[in-house]
Tab-separated table of C-alpha atoms in Angstrom:
chain	number	residue	atom	x	y	z
A	1	UNK	CA	29.657	130.842	240.647
A	2	UNK	CA	28.261	130.540	244.201
A	3	UNK	CA	26.068	127.638	245.297
A	4	UNK	CA	23.858	126.948	248.271
A	5	UNK	CA	23.297	124.035	250.635
A	6	UNK	CA	19.745	122.769	251.019
A	7	UNK	CA	17.903	119.843	252.615
A	8	UNK	CA	16.574	118.939	249.179
A	9	UNK	CA	19.561	117.192	247.580
A	10	UNK	CA	18.027	117.508	244.096
A	11	UNK	CA	18.573	121.267	244.352
A	12	UNK	CA	22.186	121.168	245.503
A	13	UNK	CA	24.584	122.730	243.064
A	14	UNK	CA	22.013	124.810	241.201
A	15	UNK	CA	22.542	128.555	240.835
A	16	UNK	CA	20.693	130.903	243.231
A	17	UNK	CA	18.114	131.879	240.605
A	18	UNK	CA	16.898	128.285	240.344
A	19	UNK	CA	16.361	128.041	244.086
A	20	UNK	CA	14.284	131.169	244.595
A	21	UNK	CA	10.916	129.448	244.389
A	22	UNK	CA	11.888	126.091	245.825
A	23	UNK	CA	13.665	127.009	249.031
A	24	UNK	CA	11.471	129.920	250.264
A	25	UNK	CA	12.250	130.759	253.906
A	26	UNK	CA	13.623	127.412	255.034
A	27	UNK	CA	17.072	127.304	256.656
A	28	UNK	CA	19.175	125.249	254.250
A	29	UNK	CA	21.264	122.393	255.540
A	30	UNK	CA	23.136	119.352	254.334
A	31	UNK	CA	21.993	116.045	255.835
A	32	UNK	CA	24.728	113.454	256.234
A	33	UNK	CA	24.449	109.732	256.737
A	34	UNK	CA	27.232	107.224	257.190
A	35	UNK	CA	28.669	105.427	254.158
A	36	UNK	CA	30.506	102.134	253.973
A	37	UNK	CA	33.550	103.379	252.096
A	38	UNK	CA	34.711	106.859	253.110
A	39	UNK	CA	36.787	108.912	250.721
A	40	UNK	CA	40.520	109.310	251.088
A	41	UNK	CA	39.936	112.631	252.867
A	42	UNK	CA	37.314	110.975	255.065
A	43	UNK	CA	39.699	108.171	256.025
A	44	UNK	CA	42.396	110.701	256.942
A	45	UNK	CA	39.871	112.661	259.031
A	46	UNK	CA	38.637	109.510	260.744
A	47	UNK	CA	42.188	108.507	261.653
A	48	UNK	CA	42.771	111.919	263.223
A	49	UNK	CA	39.453	111.843	265.112
A	50	UNK	CA	40.334	108.503	266.684
A	51	UNK	CA	43.269	110.227	268.418
A	52	UNK	CA	41.139	112.997	269.948
A	53	UNK	CA	40.437	113.014	273.692
A	54	UNK	CA	37.330	115.238	273.821
A	55	UNK	CA	34.667	116.817	271.621
A	56	UNK	CA	36.371	120.223	271.444
A	57	UNK	CA	39.568	118.630	270.137
A	58	UNK	CA	37.519	116.663	267.592
A	59	UNK	CA	35.873	119.847	266.318
A	60	UNK	CA	39.264	121.502	265.926
A	61	UNK	CA	40.444	118.437	264.020
A	62	UNK	CA	37.425	118.555	261.718
A	63	UNK	CA	38.046	122.258	261.052
A	64	UNK	CA	41.705	121.592	260.239
A	65	UNK	CA	40.821	118.900	257.694
A	66	UNK	CA	37.999	120.937	256.152
A	67	UNK	CA	40.408	123.834	255.613
A	68	UNK	CA	42.025	121.742	252.871
A	69	UNK	CA	38.822	122.446	250.935
A	70	UNK	CA	37.739	125.886	252.113
A	71	UNK	CA	38.686	128.533	254.674
A	72	UNK	CA	36.728	127.877	257.895
A	73	UNK	CA	36.636	130.545	260.607
A	74	UNK	CA	34.776	128.532	263.265
A	75	UNK	CA	32.954	125.276	263.938
A	76	UNK	CA	30.380	124.193	266.523
A	77	UNK	CA	28.127	121.208	267.183
A	78	UNK	CA	24.623	121.389	268.655
A	79	UNK	CA	23.140	118.102	269.881
A	80	UNK	CA	19.999	117.991	272.031
A	81	UNK	CA	20.436	120.840	274.551
A	82	UNK	CA	24.245	120.742	274.472
A	83	UNK	CA	26.481	122.957	272.370
A	84	UNK	CA	30.171	122.276	271.785
A	85	UNK	CA	32.576	124.765	270.204
A	86	UNK	CA	36.053	124.557	268.745
A	87	UNK	CA	38.870	126.695	270.074
A	88	UNK	CA	38.639	129.151	267.150
A	89	UNK	CA	35.417	131.160	266.996
A	90	UNK	CA	35.236	133.842	264.301
A	91	UNK	CA	31.737	133.831	262.775
A	92	UNK	CA	31.442	135.030	259.189
A	93	UNK	CA	28.534	135.759	256.885
A	94	UNK	CA	28.741	132.383	255.126
A	95	UNK	CA	27.263	129.638	257.332
A	96	UNK	CA	27.229	125.942	256.414
A	97	UNK	CA	24.791	123.934	258.601
A	98	UNK	CA	25.520	120.212	258.428
A	99	UNK	CA	22.839	117.884	259.840
A	100	UNK	CA	24.330	114.640	261.170
A	101	UNK	CA	22.597	111.285	261.412
A	102	UNK	CA	23.543	108.261	263.485
A	103	UNK	CA	21.935	104.901	262.690
A	104	UNK	CA	19.452	106.749	260.471
A	105	UNK	CA	18.402	109.078	263.310
A	106	UNK	CA	19.137	112.803	263.668
A	107	UNK	CA	22.276	113.425	265.709
A	108	UNK	CA	22.667	117.156	266.030
A	109	UNK	CA	24.076	119.631	263.592
A	110	UNK	CA	27.528	120.926	262.807
A	111	UNK	CA	27.735	124.599	261.950
A	112	UNK	CA	30.741	125.831	259.986
A	113	UNK	CA	31.492	129.432	259.072
A	114	UNK	CA	33.359	130.092	255.857
A	115	UNK	CA	34.965	133.251	254.517
A	116	UNK	CA	33.295	132.711	251.130
A	117	UNK	CA	30.369	130.823	249.545
A	118	UNK	CA	30.688	127.098	248.857
A	119	UNK	CA	30.970	125.874	245.284
A	120	UNK	CA	29.344	122.728	243.905
A	121	UNK	CA	32.570	120.721	243.767
A	122	UNK	CA	33.565	121.808	247.272
A	123	UNK	CA	30.100	120.913	248.524
A	124	UNK	CA	30.348	117.380	247.169
A	125	UNK	CA	33.814	116.899	248.686
A	126	UNK	CA	32.644	118.310	252.012
A	127	UNK	CA	29.671	115.936	252.061
A	128	UNK	CA	31.922	112.982	251.324
A	129	UNK	CA	34.481	113.916	253.991
A	130	UNK	CA	32.047	114.567	256.841
A	131	UNK	CA	30.188	111.251	256.584
A	132	UNK	CA	32.704	109.777	259.058
A	133	UNK	CA	32.320	112.224	261.973
A	134	UNK	CA	29.104	111.078	263.695
A	135	UNK	CA	30.424	107.979	265.468
A	136	UNK	CA	33.642	109.564	266.799
A	137	UNK	CA	31.645	112.536	268.091
A	138	UNK	CA	29.137	110.161	269.719
A	139	UNK	CA	31.919	108.223	271.470
A	140	UNK	CA	33.705	111.340	272.732
A	141	UNK	CA	30.451	112.809	274.000
A	142	UNK	CA	29.682	109.591	275.893
A	143	UNK	CA	33.185	109.668	277.380
A	144	UNK	CA	32.741	113.254	278.576
A	145	UNK	CA	29.384	112.371	280.140
A	146	UNK	CA	30.972	109.398	281.918
A	147	UNK	CA	33.817	111.536	283.268
A	148	UNK	CA	31.378	114.146	284.542
A	149	UNK	CA	29.273	111.457	286.228
A	150	UNK	CA	32.379	109.955	287.835
A	151	UNK	CA	33.273	113.261	289.507
A	152	UNK	CA	29.852	114.626	290.457
A	153	UNK	CA	27.313	113.797	293.126
A	154	UNK	CA	24.009	112.821	291.506
A	155	UNK	CA	21.790	114.337	294.225
A	156	UNK	CA	23.344	117.791	294.659
A	157	UNK	CA	25.204	118.257	291.383
A	158	UNK	CA	28.362	119.176	293.323
A	159	UNK	CA	31.683	117.505	292.657
A	160	UNK	CA	32.350	114.393	294.758
A	161	UNK	CA	35.146	113.109	297.019
A	162	UNK	CA	37.196	111.832	294.091
A	163	UNK	CA	37.182	115.258	292.455
A	164	UNK	CA	37.983	116.910	295.793
A	165	UNK	CA	41.046	114.737	296.370
A	166	UNK	CA	42.401	115.598	292.918
A	167	UNK	CA	41.799	119.335	293.278
A	168	UNK	CA	43.186	119.429	296.830
A	169	UNK	CA	46.449	117.921	295.617
A	170	UNK	CA	46.644	120.437	292.767
A	171	UNK	CA	45.952	123.466	294.987
A	172	UNK	CA	48.332	122.217	297.675
A	173	UNK	CA	51.117	121.685	295.141
A	174	UNK	CA	50.631	125.189	293.792
A	175	UNK	CA	50.709	127.053	297.129
A	176	UNK	CA	53.476	124.824	298.523
A	177	UNK	CA	55.708	125.626	295.555
A	178	UNK	CA	54.837	129.207	294.688
A	179	UNK	CA	53.495	130.539	297.983
A	180	UNK	CA	50.272	132.431	298.455
A	181	UNK	CA	47.272	131.785	300.650
A	182	UNK	CA	44.567	129.159	300.465
A	183	UNK	CA	41.978	127.850	302.906
A	184	UNK	CA	39.728	124.831	303.283
A	185	UNK	CA	36.212	125.010	304.687
A	186	UNK	CA	34.210	122.019	305.859
A	187	UNK	CA	30.465	122.096	306.576
A	188	UNK	CA	28.416	119.531	308.470
A	189	UNK	CA	24.625	119.502	308.942
A	190	UNK	CA	24.255	118.703	312.630
A	191	UNK	CA	20.495	117.972	312.511
A	192	UNK	CA	20.440	115.950	309.338
A	193	UNK	CA	19.495	112.630	311.000
A	194	UNK	CA	16.668	114.346	312.865
A	195	UNK	CA	15.339	115.761	309.605
A	196	UNK	CA	15.340	112.294	308.022
A	197	UNK	CA	13.715	110.684	311.064
A	198	UNK	CA	11.064	113.386	311.464
A	199	UNK	CA	10.113	114.313	307.928
A	200	UNK	CA	11.420	111.457	305.792
A	201	UNK	CA	14.321	110.959	303.441
A	202	UNK	CA	12.760	112.992	300.654
A	203	UNK	CA	12.924	116.107	302.852
A	204	UNK	CA	16.439	115.075	303.870
A	205	UNK	CA	17.433	114.979	300.213
A	206	UNK	CA	15.945	118.440	299.756
A	207	UNK	CA	17.989	119.654	302.728
A	208	UNK	CA	21.189	118.421	301.085
A	209	UNK	CA	20.176	120.103	297.841
A	210	UNK	CA	19.516	123.308	299.782
A	211	UNK	CA	23.070	123.238	301.138
A	212	UNK	CA	24.383	122.857	297.585
A	213	UNK	CA	22.231	125.792	296.491
A	214	UNK	CA	23.611	127.936	299.319
A	215	UNK	CA	27.158	127.065	298.347
A	216	UNK	CA	26.433	127.964	294.736
A	217	UNK	CA	24.948	131.321	295.765
A	218	UNK	CA	27.657	132.299	298.242
A	219	UNK	CA	30.897	131.102	296.650
A	220	UNK	CA	33.065	133.053	294.226
A	221	UNK	CA	33.782	131.770	290.722
A	222	UNK	CA	37.295	130.742	291.798
A	223	UNK	CA	36.031	128.644	294.741
A	224	UNK	CA	34.921	125.027	294.386
A	225	UNK	CA	32.461	123.012	296.494
A	226	UNK	CA	32.216	119.240	297.006
A	227	UNK	CA	29.951	116.764	298.753
A	228	UNK	CA	32.247	114.351	300.574
A	229	UNK	CA	29.415	112.034	301.599
A	230	UNK	CA	26.326	112.044	303.774
A	231	UNK	CA	25.783	115.546	305.136
A	232	UNK	CA	29.419	116.676	304.910
A	233	UNK	CA	30.560	119.261	302.369
A	234	UNK	CA	33.973	120.742	301.548
A	235	UNK	CA	35.034	124.018	299.939
A	236	UNK	CA	38.453	124.886	298.486
A	237	UNK	CA	39.208	128.621	298.664
A	238	UNK	CA	42.243	129.639	296.567
A	239	UNK	CA	44.062	132.858	297.507
A	240	UNK	CA	42.003	133.125	300.684
A	241	UNK	CA	43.293	133.584	304.272
A	242	UNK	CA	41.395	132.547	307.391
A	243	UNK	CA	39.594	135.880	307.581
A	244	UNK	CA	38.123	135.361	304.132
A	245	UNK	CA	37.069	131.812	305.003
A	246	UNK	CA	35.377	133.066	308.165
A	247	UNK	CA	33.443	135.673	306.212
A	248	UNK	CA	32.292	133.005	303.789
A	249	UNK	CA	31.226	130.707	306.636
A	250	UNK	CA	29.189	133.484	308.228
A	251	UNK	CA	27.616	134.320	304.870
A	252	UNK	CA	26.622	130.687	304.371
A	253	UNK	CA	24.975	130.447	307.781
A	254	UNK	CA	23.097	133.679	307.145
A	255	UNK	CA	21.892	132.309	303.804
A	256	UNK	CA	20.609	129.101	305.431
A	257	UNK	CA	18.815	131.152	308.076
A	258	UNK	CA	17.047	133.158	305.390
A	259	UNK	CA	16.175	130.107	303.260
A	260	UNK	CA	14.709	127.345	305.466
A	261	UNK	CA	12.961	124.337	303.949
A	262	UNK	CA	9.221	123.939	303.891
A	263	UNK	CA	8.128	120.317	304.223
A	264	UNK	CA	5.007	119.020	302.397
A	265	UNK	CA	2.753	119.613	305.419
A	266	UNK	CA	3.675	123.288	305.454
A	267	UNK	CA	6.044	123.247	308.442
A	268	UNK	CA	9.283	125.214	308.158
A	269	UNK	CA	12.404	123.107	308.685
A	270	UNK	CA	15.453	125.073	309.953
A	271	UNK	CA	18.939	123.880	309.005
A	272	UNK	CA	21.596	123.673	311.693
A	273	UNK	CA	25.167	123.686	310.394
A	274	UNK	CA	28.661	123.517	311.842
A	275	UNK	CA	31.560	124.936	309.847
A	276	UNK	CA	35.293	124.504	310.365
A	277	UNK	CA	38.180	125.971	308.377
A	278	UNK	CA	41.962	126.017	308.145
A	279	UNK	CA	44.456	128.077	306.177
A	280	UNK	CA	47.377	126.294	304.527
A	281	UNK	CA	50.555	126.325	306.634
A	282	UNK	CA	53.953	126.204	305.002
A	283	UNK	CA	55.566	122.771	305.186
A	284	UNK	CA	52.419	120.673	305.754
A	285	UNK	CA	51.199	118.129	303.253
A	286	UNK	CA	47.692	117.986	301.799
A	287	UNK	CA	46.508	115.294	304.218
A	288	UNK	CA	47.614	117.315	307.260
A	289	UNK	CA	45.874	120.387	305.900
A	290	UNK	CA	42.649	118.456	305.458
A	291	UNK	CA	43.021	116.866	308.903
A	292	UNK	CA	43.374	120.257	310.597
A	293	UNK	CA	40.239	121.469	308.839
A	294	UNK	CA	38.301	118.396	309.942
A	295	UNK	CA	39.508	118.789	313.545
A	296	UNK	CA	38.428	122.424	313.522
A	297	UNK	CA	34.910	121.250	312.683
A	298	UNK	CA	34.751	119.363	315.995
A	299	UNK	CA	36.226	122.059	318.206
A	300	UNK	CA	39.931	121.145	318.260
A	301	UNK	CA	40.922	124.450	316.676
A	302	UNK	CA	43.335	125.679	319.335
A	303	UNK	CA	45.589	122.619	319.195
A	304	UNK	CA	45.635	122.462	315.406
A	305	UNK	CA	46.025	126.127	314.549
A	306	UNK	CA	42.777	126.156	312.595
A	307	UNK	CA	39.915	128.591	312.906
A	308	UNK	CA	37.358	127.997	315.623
A	309	UNK	CA	34.203	126.394	314.269
A	310	UNK	CA	31.127	128.416	313.407
A	311	UNK	CA	28.132	126.669	314.917
A	312	UNK	CA	24.723	128.248	315.114
A	313	UNK	CA	21.178	127.817	313.926
A	314	UNK	CA	20.864	129.079	310.392
């Protein structure tokens, strides 16, 4: 016999005919709260969750343990405006929403898809097993948020210098070993101090955010942009020769020209930018590659073999 999950625990385990008048159009779900003594299955699940390194791995672990009870085709977790998914995603017609609580407060909802309806005994075992998942999921989510914050600039949302250094080493190692083309592009706002002095730091912050917006609009999905600090930005361009980097630099300057800032008094604030770039040269290390790009920004392109800087009013 098939059974349904409902927010009213007094109705759980009753046949469908008994639920017709009580449930109406509500979406059924199972609300979980923590218990002091988890079941044997719950303890095994908790032990596995404590070895997970991120939320996605935790969801896969939960799915694996739940499959001892019933066949699960996918699992996801919605909390606030964030949605996490496991690596397997095969929705089926039988959905099991599981509302989580943490310290007696709602903490998102797991959603499992099963190949068949859930029986009363399976439902009770599932409830008992999943009482242990809220705290591990909370901790892994906090860890992911901390890692994102550690590698992103709070003002622009771009990745920061730490993230750039890590990605530069990875891209350099790849092209140095396997060949191919890659370029670096560095962008500097040459009137940034004047903007701060004339219009105030709030407009200066908007100017930095405008640069980040331009990078987001002009870059390809395979490219990555970073704010190194102040008004200096860096772009890593995989599989891109100098010609491609030059086209991107020109496109960026054109975008800035077409999207000036408007300060609170109504005056338009143009953005002046200088851009330098350098293609990877066989045999150089990552630091030398970055140094050539930086030198190109200040006009030393001929001696370093980098592209001449693009410098005009955008």
